[in-house]
């Protein structure tokens, strides 16, 4: 008898973020999603602050277009990411690596020039944040995503629903509205 694999239902809410109002719009969408899921208080506030920081960073350092994605796993909002058209991850990955390597409070001097926004997102998500190359839903063009785990009723998810080594290089090539879904071996693509 073959072992059974539990299949999850993945859904992605995608919202365009307009320059000049990206942080405000991202915060409002995440607030509504989490309130609809029954969250309030500190968890809601932390998620709003984290996504506003990522959206502001995308506007300041990234390229248009900007998108917000909220990933629902089995109907529960689980992951949030902000996408922009700049594919350069080097600075972001270096900052996240430095933050993940710190067993105590990170040395803020190391992050004096850049990275304080990522420091905030890292702290608010308890280290459950990542960055990776993806595709922009609206255009199908390559871009980068910086995201974090949302609070869940079943407890924190260890990381993103995106595999640890990032999405498959072919992910989204034929499904620009599902940028990384094909990277999931147990994923059912929507009909």
Short mmCIF file of N, CA and C in Angstrom, two decimals:
data_model
loop_
_atom_site.label_atom_id
_atom_site.label_comp_id
_atom_site.label_asym_id
_atom_site.label_seq_id
_atom_site.Cartn_x
_atom_site.Cartn_y
_atom_site.Cartn_z
N UNK A 1 0.84 -1.17 0.00
CA UNK A 1 0.00 0.00 0.00
C UNK A 1 0.89 1.24 0.00
N UNK A 2 0.65 2.14 -0.92
CA UNK A 2 1.44 3.36 -1.04
C UNK A 2 1.07 4.32 0.10
N UNK A 3 2.08 5.02 0.65
CA UNK A 3 1.77 5.99 1.70
C UNK A 3 0.90 7.10 1.13
N UNK A 4 -0.02 7.57 1.94
CA UNK A 4 -0.89 8.66 1.48
C UNK A 4 -0.22 10.00 1.75
N UNK A 5 -0.40 10.90 0.83
CA UNK A 5 0.13 12.24 0.97
C UNK A 5 -1.05 13.19 1.12
N UNK A 6 -0.99 14.01 2.15
CA UNK A 6 -2.06 14.98 2.35
C UNK A 6 -1.89 16.11 1.36
N UNK A 7 -2.91 16.34 0.58
CA UNK A 7 -2.88 17.43 -0.39
C UNK A 7 -3.48 18.66 0.25
N UNK A 8 -2.83 19.77 0.05
CA UNK A 8 -3.31 21.03 0.60
C UNK A 8 -3.97 21.85 -0.50
N UNK A 9 -4.89 22.67 -0.09
CA UNK A 9 -5.55 23.60 -0.99
C UNK A 9 -4.84 24.93 -0.86
N UNK A 10 -4.14 25.35 -1.91
CA UNK A 10 -3.43 26.62 -1.93
C UNK A 10 -4.22 27.62 -2.77
N UNK A 11 -4.45 28.78 -2.22
CA UNK A 11 -5.09 29.89 -2.94
C UNK A 11 -4.21 31.12 -2.73
N UNK A 12 -4.18 31.98 -3.72
CA UNK A 12 -3.36 33.18 -3.64
C UNK A 12 -4.21 34.39 -3.95
N UNK A 13 -4.25 35.34 -3.02
CA UNK A 13 -4.88 36.63 -3.24
C UNK A 13 -3.80 37.57 -3.75
N UNK A 14 -4.01 38.18 -4.90
CA UNK A 14 -3.03 39.08 -5.51
C UNK A 14 -3.66 40.47 -5.63
N UNK A 15 -2.96 41.47 -5.13
CA UNK A 15 -3.42 42.86 -5.23
C UNK A 15 -2.28 43.71 -5.79
N UNK A 16 -2.62 44.57 -6.73
CA UNK A 16 -1.65 45.52 -7.25
C UNK A 16 -1.45 46.63 -6.23
N UNK A 17 -0.21 47.03 -6.04
CA UNK A 17 0.13 48.14 -5.14
C UNK A 17 0.60 49.31 -6.00
N UNK A 18 -0.08 50.42 -5.89
CA UNK A 18 0.26 51.60 -6.69
C UNK A 18 1.35 52.42 -6.00
N UNK A 19 2.29 52.91 -6.79
CA UNK A 19 3.32 53.78 -6.22
C UNK A 19 2.69 54.97 -5.50
N UNK A 20 3.24 55.31 -4.37
CA UNK A 20 2.72 56.42 -3.57
C UNK A 20 1.75 55.98 -2.49
N UNK A 21 1.14 54.82 -2.67
CA UNK A 21 0.20 54.32 -1.67
C UNK A 21 0.40 52.83 -1.37
N UNK A 22 1.53 52.28 -1.77
CA UNK A 22 1.76 50.84 -1.64
C UNK A 22 1.68 50.38 -0.18
N UNK A 23 2.34 51.08 0.72
CA UNK A 23 2.33 50.66 2.13
C UNK A 23 0.93 50.73 2.73
N UNK A 24 0.22 51.82 2.43
CA UNK A 24 -1.14 51.99 2.95
C UNK A 24 -2.06 50.87 2.44
N UNK A 25 -2.00 50.60 1.14
CA UNK A 25 -2.86 49.56 0.53
C UNK A 25 -2.50 48.18 1.07
N UNK A 26 -1.20 47.87 1.17
CA UNK A 26 -0.78 46.56 1.68
C UNK A 26 -1.26 46.35 3.11
N UNK A 27 -1.10 47.38 3.92
CA UNK A 27 -1.56 47.31 5.32
C UNK A 27 -3.07 47.06 5.39
N UNK A 28 -3.84 47.77 4.57
CA UNK A 28 -5.30 47.63 4.59
C UNK A 28 -5.73 46.22 4.16
N UNK A 29 -5.09 45.68 3.13
CA UNK A 29 -5.45 44.34 2.66
C UNK A 29 -5.13 43.29 3.72
N UNK A 30 -3.94 43.37 4.30
CA UNK A 30 -3.56 42.38 5.32
C UNK A 30 -4.46 42.52 6.54
N UNK A 31 -4.79 43.73 6.93
CA UNK A 31 -5.69 43.93 8.07
C UNK A 31 -7.02 43.23 7.80
N UNK A 32 -7.60 43.46 6.63
CA UNK A 32 -8.89 42.86 6.30
C UNK A 32 -8.82 41.33 6.26
N UNK A 33 -7.78 40.80 5.63
CA UNK A 33 -7.61 39.34 5.55
C UNK A 33 -7.51 38.73 6.93
N UNK A 34 -6.70 39.31 7.80
CA UNK A 34 -6.52 38.75 9.14
C UNK A 34 -7.75 38.97 10.02
N UNK A 35 -8.41 40.11 9.89
CA UNK A 35 -9.65 40.31 10.65
C UNK A 35 -10.70 39.29 10.23
N UNK A 36 -10.81 39.04 8.92
CA UNK A 36 -11.75 38.04 8.43
C UNK A 36 -11.42 36.64 8.96
N UNK A 37 -10.14 36.40 9.25
CA UNK A 37 -9.72 35.11 9.78
C UNK A 37 -9.80 35.06 11.30
N UNK A 38 -10.25 36.16 11.94
CA UNK A 38 -10.45 36.16 13.38
C UNK A 38 -9.28 36.67 14.21
N UNK A 39 -8.34 37.36 13.58
CA UNK A 39 -7.19 37.89 14.32
C UNK A 39 -7.42 39.34 14.69
N UNK A 40 -6.83 39.74 15.81
CA UNK A 40 -6.84 41.14 16.22
C UNK A 40 -5.63 41.35 17.11
N UNK A 41 -5.54 42.51 17.70
CA UNK A 41 -4.48 42.79 18.68
C UNK A 41 -3.08 42.79 18.08
N UNK A 42 -2.14 42.30 18.88
CA UNK A 42 -0.73 42.37 18.54
C UNK A 42 -0.38 41.61 17.27
N UNK A 43 -0.97 40.43 17.06
CA UNK A 43 -0.66 39.65 15.86
C UNK A 43 -1.06 40.42 14.60
N UNK A 44 -2.21 41.05 14.65
CA UNK A 44 -2.68 41.84 13.53
C UNK A 44 -1.78 43.06 13.31
N UNK A 45 -1.47 43.75 14.37
CA UNK A 45 -0.62 44.93 14.30
C UNK A 45 0.77 44.60 13.76
N UNK A 46 1.34 43.48 14.23
CA UNK A 46 2.67 43.06 13.76
C UNK A 46 2.67 42.77 12.26
N UNK A 47 1.64 42.06 11.79
CA UNK A 47 1.56 41.73 10.37
C UNK A 47 1.38 42.99 9.53
N UNK A 48 0.55 43.92 10.00
CA UNK A 48 0.36 45.19 9.29
C UNK A 48 1.68 45.96 9.20
N UNK A 49 2.40 46.03 10.29
CA UNK A 49 3.67 46.76 10.30
C UNK A 49 4.68 46.10 9.37
N UNK A 50 4.75 44.78 9.39
CA UNK A 50 5.70 44.05 8.55
C UNK A 50 5.41 44.28 7.06
N UNK A 51 4.14 44.15 6.66
CA UNK A 51 3.82 44.30 5.24
C UNK A 51 3.98 45.75 4.80
N UNK A 52 3.67 46.71 5.66
CA UNK A 52 3.87 48.11 5.30
C UNK A 52 5.35 48.40 5.08
N UNK A 53 6.19 47.82 5.90
CA UNK A 53 7.64 47.99 5.75
C UNK A 53 8.12 47.40 4.43
N UNK A 54 7.65 46.20 4.08
CA UNK A 54 8.06 45.58 2.83
C UNK A 54 7.58 46.39 1.62
N UNK A 55 6.35 46.89 1.68
CA UNK A 55 5.82 47.70 0.58
C UNK A 55 6.60 49.01 0.44
N UNK A 56 6.93 49.64 1.55
CA UNK A 56 7.72 50.87 1.50
C UNK A 56 9.10 50.59 0.94
N UNK A 57 9.71 49.47 1.34
CA UNK A 57 11.02 49.09 0.79
C UNK A 57 10.94 48.85 -0.70
N UNK A 58 9.87 48.19 -1.17
CA UNK A 58 9.72 47.93 -2.60
C UNK A 58 9.64 49.25 -3.36
N UNK A 59 8.88 50.20 -2.83
CA UNK A 59 8.77 51.50 -3.50
C UNK A 59 10.11 52.25 -3.51
N UNK A 60 10.84 52.17 -2.41
CA UNK A 60 12.08 52.93 -2.31
C UNK A 60 13.23 52.29 -3.08
N UNK A 61 13.32 50.95 -3.03
CA UNK A 61 14.49 50.27 -3.59
C UNK A 61 14.19 49.40 -4.80
N UNK A 62 12.92 49.09 -5.06
CA UNK A 62 12.57 48.17 -6.14
C UNK A 62 12.08 48.89 -7.38
N UNK A 63 11.57 48.11 -8.31
CA UNK A 63 11.05 48.62 -9.56
C UNK A 63 9.59 48.26 -9.69
N UNK A 64 8.83 49.09 -10.39
CA UNK A 64 7.42 48.80 -10.65
C UNK A 64 7.31 47.69 -11.68
N UNK A 65 6.22 46.95 -11.67
CA UNK A 65 5.03 47.05 -10.83
C UNK A 65 5.25 46.38 -9.48
N UNK A 66 4.39 46.75 -8.53
CA UNK A 66 4.43 46.18 -7.18
C UNK A 66 3.16 45.35 -6.96
N UNK A 67 3.31 44.22 -6.31
CA UNK A 67 2.17 43.37 -5.97
C UNK A 67 2.25 42.91 -4.53
N UNK A 68 1.09 42.65 -3.99
CA UNK A 68 0.96 42.03 -2.68
C UNK A 68 0.30 40.68 -2.91
N UNK A 69 0.84 39.64 -2.30
CA UNK A 69 0.21 38.32 -2.37
C UNK A 69 0.02 37.80 -0.95
N UNK A 70 -1.15 37.25 -0.74
CA UNK A 70 -1.42 36.54 0.51
C UNK A 70 -1.75 35.11 0.10
N UNK A 71 -0.99 34.16 0.65
CA UNK A 71 -1.18 32.75 0.35
C UNK A 71 -2.06 32.14 1.43
N UNK A 72 -3.10 31.47 1.00
CA UNK A 72 -4.00 30.75 1.90
C UNK A 72 -3.71 29.27 1.76
N UNK A 73 -3.47 28.60 2.86
CA UNK A 73 -3.26 27.16 2.87
C UNK A 73 -4.44 26.56 3.60
N UNK A 74 -5.19 25.72 2.89
CA UNK A 74 -6.41 25.12 3.44
C UNK A 74 -7.36 26.17 4.00
N UNK A 75 -7.48 27.30 3.29
CA UNK A 75 -8.40 28.36 3.66
C UNK A 75 -7.89 29.33 4.70
N UNK A 76 -6.72 29.12 5.23
CA UNK A 76 -6.17 29.97 6.28
C UNK A 76 -5.05 30.85 5.72
N UNK A 77 -5.10 32.19 5.94
CA UNK A 77 -4.00 33.03 5.46
C UNK A 77 -2.72 32.63 6.19
N UNK A 78 -1.68 32.30 5.41
CA UNK A 78 -0.47 31.74 6.01
C UNK A 78 0.81 32.46 5.67
N UNK A 79 0.84 33.13 4.53
CA UNK A 79 2.08 33.75 4.05
C UNK A 79 1.73 35.02 3.32
N UNK A 80 2.55 36.04 3.48
CA UNK A 80 2.34 37.33 2.84
C UNK A 80 3.65 37.75 2.19
N UNK A 81 3.57 38.28 0.96
CA UNK A 81 4.78 38.72 0.29
C UNK A 81 4.49 39.94 -0.57
N UNK A 82 5.53 40.75 -0.71
CA UNK A 82 5.49 41.92 -1.57
C UNK A 82 6.46 41.66 -2.71
N UNK A 83 6.00 41.89 -3.93
CA UNK A 83 6.77 41.59 -5.12
C UNK A 83 7.05 42.89 -5.87
N UNK A 84 8.27 42.98 -6.43
CA UNK A 84 8.58 44.08 -7.33
C UNK A 84 9.38 43.51 -8.50
N UNK A 85 9.61 44.33 -9.52
CA UNK A 85 10.22 43.86 -10.76
C UNK A 85 11.74 43.79 -10.73
N UNK A 86 12.38 44.19 -9.65
CA UNK A 86 13.84 44.09 -9.53
C UNK A 86 14.18 42.68 -9.04
N UNK A 87 15.03 41.98 -9.77
CA UNK A 87 15.38 40.60 -9.40
C UNK A 87 16.61 40.50 -8.52
N UNK A 88 17.24 41.61 -8.20
CA UNK A 88 18.48 41.58 -7.42
C UNK A 88 18.18 41.27 -5.96
N UNK A 89 18.62 40.11 -5.52
CA UNK A 89 18.38 39.66 -4.14
C UNK A 89 19.62 39.77 -3.26
N UNK A 90 20.78 40.06 -3.83
CA UNK A 90 22.03 39.97 -3.08
C UNK A 90 22.01 40.71 -1.76
N UNK A 91 21.63 41.98 -1.77
CA UNK A 91 21.62 42.76 -0.53
C UNK A 91 20.62 42.22 0.47
N UNK A 92 19.45 41.84 -0.01
CA UNK A 92 18.40 41.32 0.88
C UNK A 92 18.84 40.00 1.50
N UNK A 93 19.37 39.10 0.67
CA UNK A 93 19.80 37.79 1.19
C UNK A 93 20.94 37.94 2.19
N UNK A 94 21.86 38.89 1.93
CA UNK A 94 22.97 39.11 2.86
C UNK A 94 22.44 39.59 4.21
N UNK A 95 21.47 40.49 4.19
CA UNK A 95 20.90 40.99 5.44
C UNK A 95 20.15 39.88 6.17
N UNK A 96 19.34 39.12 5.45
CA UNK A 96 18.60 38.02 6.10
C UNK A 96 19.55 36.96 6.64
N UNK A 97 20.61 36.65 5.89
CA UNK A 97 21.60 35.69 6.40
C UNK A 97 22.23 36.19 7.69
N UNK A 98 22.57 37.48 7.71
CA UNK A 98 23.18 38.07 8.90
C UNK A 98 22.21 38.01 10.09
N UNK A 99 20.94 38.33 9.83
CA UNK A 99 19.94 38.29 10.90
C UNK A 99 19.70 36.86 11.39
N UNK A 100 19.65 35.91 10.46
CA UNK A 100 19.43 34.52 10.86
C UNK A 100 20.61 33.93 11.61
N UNK A 101 21.81 34.46 11.37
CA UNK A 101 23.01 33.97 12.04
C UNK A 101 23.13 34.48 13.47
N UNK A 102 22.42 35.55 13.80
CA UNK A 102 22.49 36.14 15.14
C UNK A 102 21.67 35.31 16.11
N UNK A 103 22.32 34.84 17.16
CA UNK A 103 21.57 34.10 18.18
C UNK A 103 20.97 35.05 19.21
N UNK A 104 21.48 36.26 19.24
CA UNK A 104 20.96 37.28 20.14
C UNK A 104 20.48 38.46 19.31
N UNK A 105 20.31 39.60 19.93
CA UNK A 105 19.93 40.80 19.20
C UNK A 105 21.03 41.14 18.20
N UNK A 106 20.67 41.43 16.94
CA UNK A 106 21.69 41.77 15.96
C UNK A 106 22.34 43.11 16.27
N UNK A 107 23.57 43.26 15.82
CA UNK A 107 24.31 44.51 15.96
C UNK A 107 23.71 45.52 14.98
N UNK A 108 23.02 46.52 15.50
CA UNK A 108 22.37 47.50 14.63
C UNK A 108 23.38 48.29 13.80
N UNK A 109 24.61 48.36 14.26
CA UNK A 109 25.65 49.04 13.48
C UNK A 109 25.86 48.36 12.14
N UNK A 110 25.71 47.03 12.10
CA UNK A 110 25.87 46.31 10.85
C UNK A 110 24.77 46.66 9.86
N UNK A 111 23.66 47.15 10.37
CA UNK A 111 22.51 47.46 9.53
C UNK A 111 22.25 48.96 9.44
N UNK A 112 23.27 49.77 9.74
CA UNK A 112 23.07 51.21 9.81
C UNK A 112 22.62 51.80 8.48
N UNK A 113 23.24 51.40 7.39
CA UNK A 113 22.92 51.99 6.09
C UNK A 113 21.64 51.42 5.51
N UNK A 114 21.52 50.12 5.48
CA UNK A 114 20.36 49.47 4.89
C UNK A 114 20.02 48.25 5.73
N UNK A 115 18.78 47.88 5.70
CA UNK A 115 18.41 46.64 6.37
C UNK A 115 17.56 46.80 7.60
N UNK A 116 17.34 48.02 8.06
CA UNK A 116 16.53 48.17 9.27
C UNK A 116 15.09 47.72 9.04
N UNK A 117 14.57 47.92 7.83
CA UNK A 117 13.23 47.44 7.51
C UNK A 117 13.15 45.93 7.57
N UNK A 118 14.17 45.27 7.02
CA UNK A 118 14.21 43.80 7.10
C UNK A 118 14.41 43.33 8.53
N UNK A 119 15.17 44.09 9.31
CA UNK A 119 15.32 43.78 10.73
C UNK A 119 13.96 43.78 11.41
N UNK A 120 13.15 44.79 11.12
CA UNK A 120 11.81 44.88 11.70
C UNK A 120 10.95 43.69 11.27
N UNK A 121 10.93 43.39 9.98
CA UNK A 121 10.13 42.27 9.47
C UNK A 121 10.62 40.96 10.08
N UNK A 122 11.92 40.79 10.17
CA UNK A 122 12.50 39.58 10.77
C UNK A 122 12.05 39.44 12.22
N UNK A 123 12.09 40.53 12.96
CA UNK A 123 11.68 40.50 14.37
C UNK A 123 10.19 40.23 14.51
N UNK A 124 9.37 40.93 13.72
CA UNK A 124 7.91 40.78 13.84
C UNK A 124 7.43 39.39 13.41
N UNK A 125 8.16 38.76 12.48
CA UNK A 125 7.77 37.42 12.02
C UNK A 125 8.52 36.32 12.76
N UNK A 126 9.26 36.70 13.78
CA UNK A 126 10.06 35.75 14.57
C UNK A 126 11.01 34.93 13.68
N UNK A 127 11.59 35.64 12.71
CA UNK A 127 12.58 35.04 11.83
C UNK A 127 12.01 34.26 10.66
N UNK A 128 10.69 34.25 10.53
CA UNK A 128 10.08 33.47 9.45
C UNK A 128 9.81 34.39 8.26
N UNK A 129 10.91 34.84 7.63
CA UNK A 129 10.80 35.68 6.44
C UNK A 129 11.85 35.21 5.44
N UNK A 130 11.55 35.43 4.18
CA UNK A 130 12.43 34.96 3.11
C UNK A 130 12.34 35.89 1.92
N UNK A 131 13.29 35.74 1.01
CA UNK A 131 13.29 36.48 -0.26
C UNK A 131 13.69 35.51 -1.36
N UNK A 132 13.09 35.65 -2.52
CA UNK A 132 13.36 34.74 -3.63
C UNK A 132 12.86 35.35 -4.92
N UNK A 133 13.36 34.83 -6.03
CA UNK A 133 12.92 35.26 -7.35
C UNK A 133 11.58 34.61 -7.63
N UNK A 134 10.70 35.35 -8.26
CA UNK A 134 9.37 34.86 -8.62
C UNK A 134 8.95 35.50 -9.93
N UNK A 135 7.68 35.40 -10.24
CA UNK A 135 7.13 36.07 -11.42
C UNK A 135 6.01 37.00 -10.97
N UNK A 136 5.89 38.11 -11.66
CA UNK A 136 4.85 39.08 -11.37
C UNK A 136 3.56 38.59 -12.02
N UNK A 137 2.52 38.49 -11.26
CA UNK A 137 1.26 37.96 -11.77
C UNK A 137 0.72 38.78 -12.93
N UNK A 138 0.76 40.09 -12.83
CA UNK A 138 0.15 40.95 -13.85
C UNK A 138 0.84 40.85 -15.19
N UNK A 139 2.15 40.60 -15.19
CA UNK A 139 2.92 40.63 -16.44
C UNK A 139 3.56 39.31 -16.80
N UNK A 140 3.77 38.42 -15.82
CA UNK A 140 4.49 37.19 -16.06
C UNK A 140 6.00 37.40 -16.09
N UNK A 141 6.45 38.64 -15.93
CA UNK A 141 7.88 38.96 -15.95
C UNK A 141 8.53 38.54 -14.63
N UNK A 142 9.83 38.28 -14.66
CA UNK A 142 10.53 37.94 -13.42
C UNK A 142 10.55 39.13 -12.46
N UNK A 143 10.63 38.80 -11.19
CA UNK A 143 10.72 39.80 -10.13
C UNK A 143 11.23 39.14 -8.88
N UNK A 144 11.15 39.86 -7.78
CA UNK A 144 11.55 39.27 -6.50
C UNK A 144 10.42 39.42 -5.50
N UNK A 145 10.36 38.46 -4.59
CA UNK A 145 9.38 38.48 -3.51
C UNK A 145 10.14 38.53 -2.19
N UNK A 146 9.64 39.34 -1.28
CA UNK A 146 10.12 39.33 0.10
C UNK A 146 8.87 39.11 0.93
N UNK A 147 8.88 38.04 1.72
CA UNK A 147 7.66 37.69 2.43
C UNK A 147 7.91 37.20 3.83
N UNK A 148 6.80 36.97 4.54
CA UNK A 148 6.87 36.53 5.93
C UNK A 148 5.65 35.68 6.27
N UNK A 149 5.80 34.86 7.29
CA UNK A 149 4.71 34.01 7.75
C UNK A 149 3.71 34.84 8.53
N UNK A 150 2.44 34.63 8.22
CA UNK A 150 1.37 35.28 8.96
C UNK A 150 1.02 34.44 10.19
N UNK A 151 0.42 35.05 11.20
CA UNK A 151 -0.02 34.24 12.34
C UNK A 151 -1.13 33.29 11.87
N UNK A 152 -1.17 32.12 12.45
CA UNK A 152 -2.21 31.15 12.10
C UNK A 152 -2.86 30.63 13.37
N UNK A 153 -4.08 30.17 13.25
CA UNK A 153 -4.80 29.62 14.41
C UNK A 153 -4.20 28.29 14.86
N UNK A 154 -3.53 27.60 13.95
CA UNK A 154 -2.95 26.30 14.27
C UNK A 154 -1.50 26.41 14.73
N UNK A 155 -1.03 27.63 14.94
CA UNK A 155 0.35 27.83 15.37
C UNK A 155 1.19 28.31 14.21
N UNK A 156 2.37 28.79 14.50
CA UNK A 156 3.20 29.37 13.44
C UNK A 156 3.66 28.31 12.45
N UNK A 157 3.64 28.68 11.20
CA UNK A 157 4.21 27.82 10.17
C UNK A 157 5.72 28.08 10.18
N UNK A 158 6.53 27.06 9.96
CA UNK A 158 7.97 27.24 10.07
C UNK A 158 8.56 28.17 9.01
N UNK A 159 7.96 28.23 7.86
CA UNK A 159 8.50 29.08 6.80
C UNK A 159 7.42 29.32 5.77
N UNK A 160 7.83 29.73 4.60
CA UNK A 160 6.85 30.00 3.55
C UNK A 160 6.39 28.70 2.91
N UNK A 161 5.28 28.76 2.19
CA UNK A 161 4.87 27.59 1.44
C UNK A 161 5.75 27.36 0.21
N UNK A 162 6.68 28.29 -0.07
CA UNK A 162 7.62 28.12 -1.16
C UNK A 162 8.74 27.21 -0.66
N UNK A 163 9.17 26.21 -1.45
CA UNK A 163 10.23 25.31 -1.01
C UNK A 163 11.49 26.07 -0.58
N UNK A 164 12.29 25.48 0.34
CA UNK A 164 13.46 26.14 0.88
C UNK A 164 14.45 26.60 -0.18
N UNK A 165 14.56 25.86 -1.28
CA UNK A 165 15.51 26.26 -2.31
C UNK A 165 14.86 27.19 -3.33
N UNK A 166 13.70 27.74 -2.99
CA UNK A 166 13.02 28.68 -3.87
C UNK A 166 12.16 27.96 -4.88
N UNK A 167 11.44 28.72 -5.65
CA UNK A 167 10.58 28.12 -6.66
C UNK A 167 11.39 27.48 -7.77
N UNK A 168 10.81 26.54 -8.44
CA UNK A 168 11.43 25.90 -9.58
C UNK A 168 11.75 26.96 -10.62
N UNK A 169 12.90 26.85 -11.31
CA UNK A 169 13.22 27.84 -12.35
C UNK A 169 12.13 27.92 -13.42
N UNK A 170 11.37 26.86 -13.61
CA UNK A 170 10.32 26.87 -14.61
C UNK A 170 8.97 27.27 -14.02
N UNK A 171 8.92 27.50 -12.74
CA UNK A 171 7.65 27.84 -12.09
C UNK A 171 7.04 29.06 -12.72
N UNK A 172 5.81 28.95 -13.08
CA UNK A 172 5.08 30.08 -13.61
C UNK A 172 5.31 30.35 -15.08
N UNK A 173 6.17 29.57 -15.72
CA UNK A 173 6.46 29.84 -17.12
C UNK A 173 5.20 29.77 -17.98
N UNK A 174 4.30 28.87 -17.64
CA UNK A 174 3.08 28.74 -18.42
C UNK A 174 1.85 29.19 -17.66
N UNK A 175 2.01 29.59 -16.42
CA UNK A 175 0.89 30.05 -15.60
C UNK A 175 1.26 31.34 -14.89
N UNK A 176 1.33 32.46 -15.59
CA UNK A 176 1.79 33.69 -14.94
C UNK A 176 0.91 34.14 -13.78
N UNK A 177 -0.33 33.66 -13.69
CA UNK A 177 -1.15 34.06 -12.55
C UNK A 177 -0.94 33.13 -11.36
N UNK A 178 -0.15 32.10 -11.52
CA UNK A 178 0.21 31.21 -10.43
C UNK A 178 1.74 31.11 -10.41
N UNK A 179 2.44 32.17 -9.97
CA UNK A 179 3.87 32.29 -10.18
C UNK A 179 4.72 31.14 -9.68
N UNK A 180 4.42 30.57 -8.54
CA UNK A 180 5.30 29.50 -8.06
C UNK A 180 4.55 28.24 -7.75
N UNK A 181 3.28 28.18 -8.02
CA UNK A 181 2.47 27.00 -7.69
C UNK A 181 3.02 25.70 -8.26
N UNK A 182 3.56 25.66 -9.51
CA UNK A 182 4.04 24.39 -10.02
C UNK A 182 5.21 23.80 -9.23
N UNK A 183 5.84 24.60 -8.36
CA UNK A 183 6.96 24.09 -7.57
C UNK A 183 6.49 23.16 -6.45
N UNK A 184 5.19 23.13 -6.17
CA UNK A 184 4.68 22.28 -5.10
C UNK A 184 4.34 20.91 -5.65
N UNK A 185 5.00 19.84 -5.17
CA UNK A 185 4.69 18.52 -5.70
C UNK A 185 3.27 18.07 -5.35
N UNK A 186 2.71 18.54 -4.27
CA UNK A 186 1.36 18.09 -3.85
C UNK A 186 0.30 19.15 -4.10
N UNK A 187 0.60 20.07 -4.99
CA UNK A 187 -0.29 21.20 -5.22
C UNK A 187 -1.30 20.89 -6.33
N UNK A 188 -2.54 21.23 -6.10
CA UNK A 188 -3.58 21.12 -7.13
C UNK A 188 -3.74 22.49 -7.76
N UNK A 189 -3.48 22.59 -9.02
CA UNK A 189 -3.67 23.86 -9.71
C UNK A 189 -5.15 24.10 -9.90
N UNK A 190 -5.56 25.35 -9.72
CA UNK A 190 -6.97 25.65 -9.91
C UNK A 190 -7.38 25.42 -11.36
N UNK A 191 -8.62 25.01 -11.56
CA UNK A 191 -9.10 24.78 -12.92
C UNK A 191 -9.53 26.06 -13.57
#
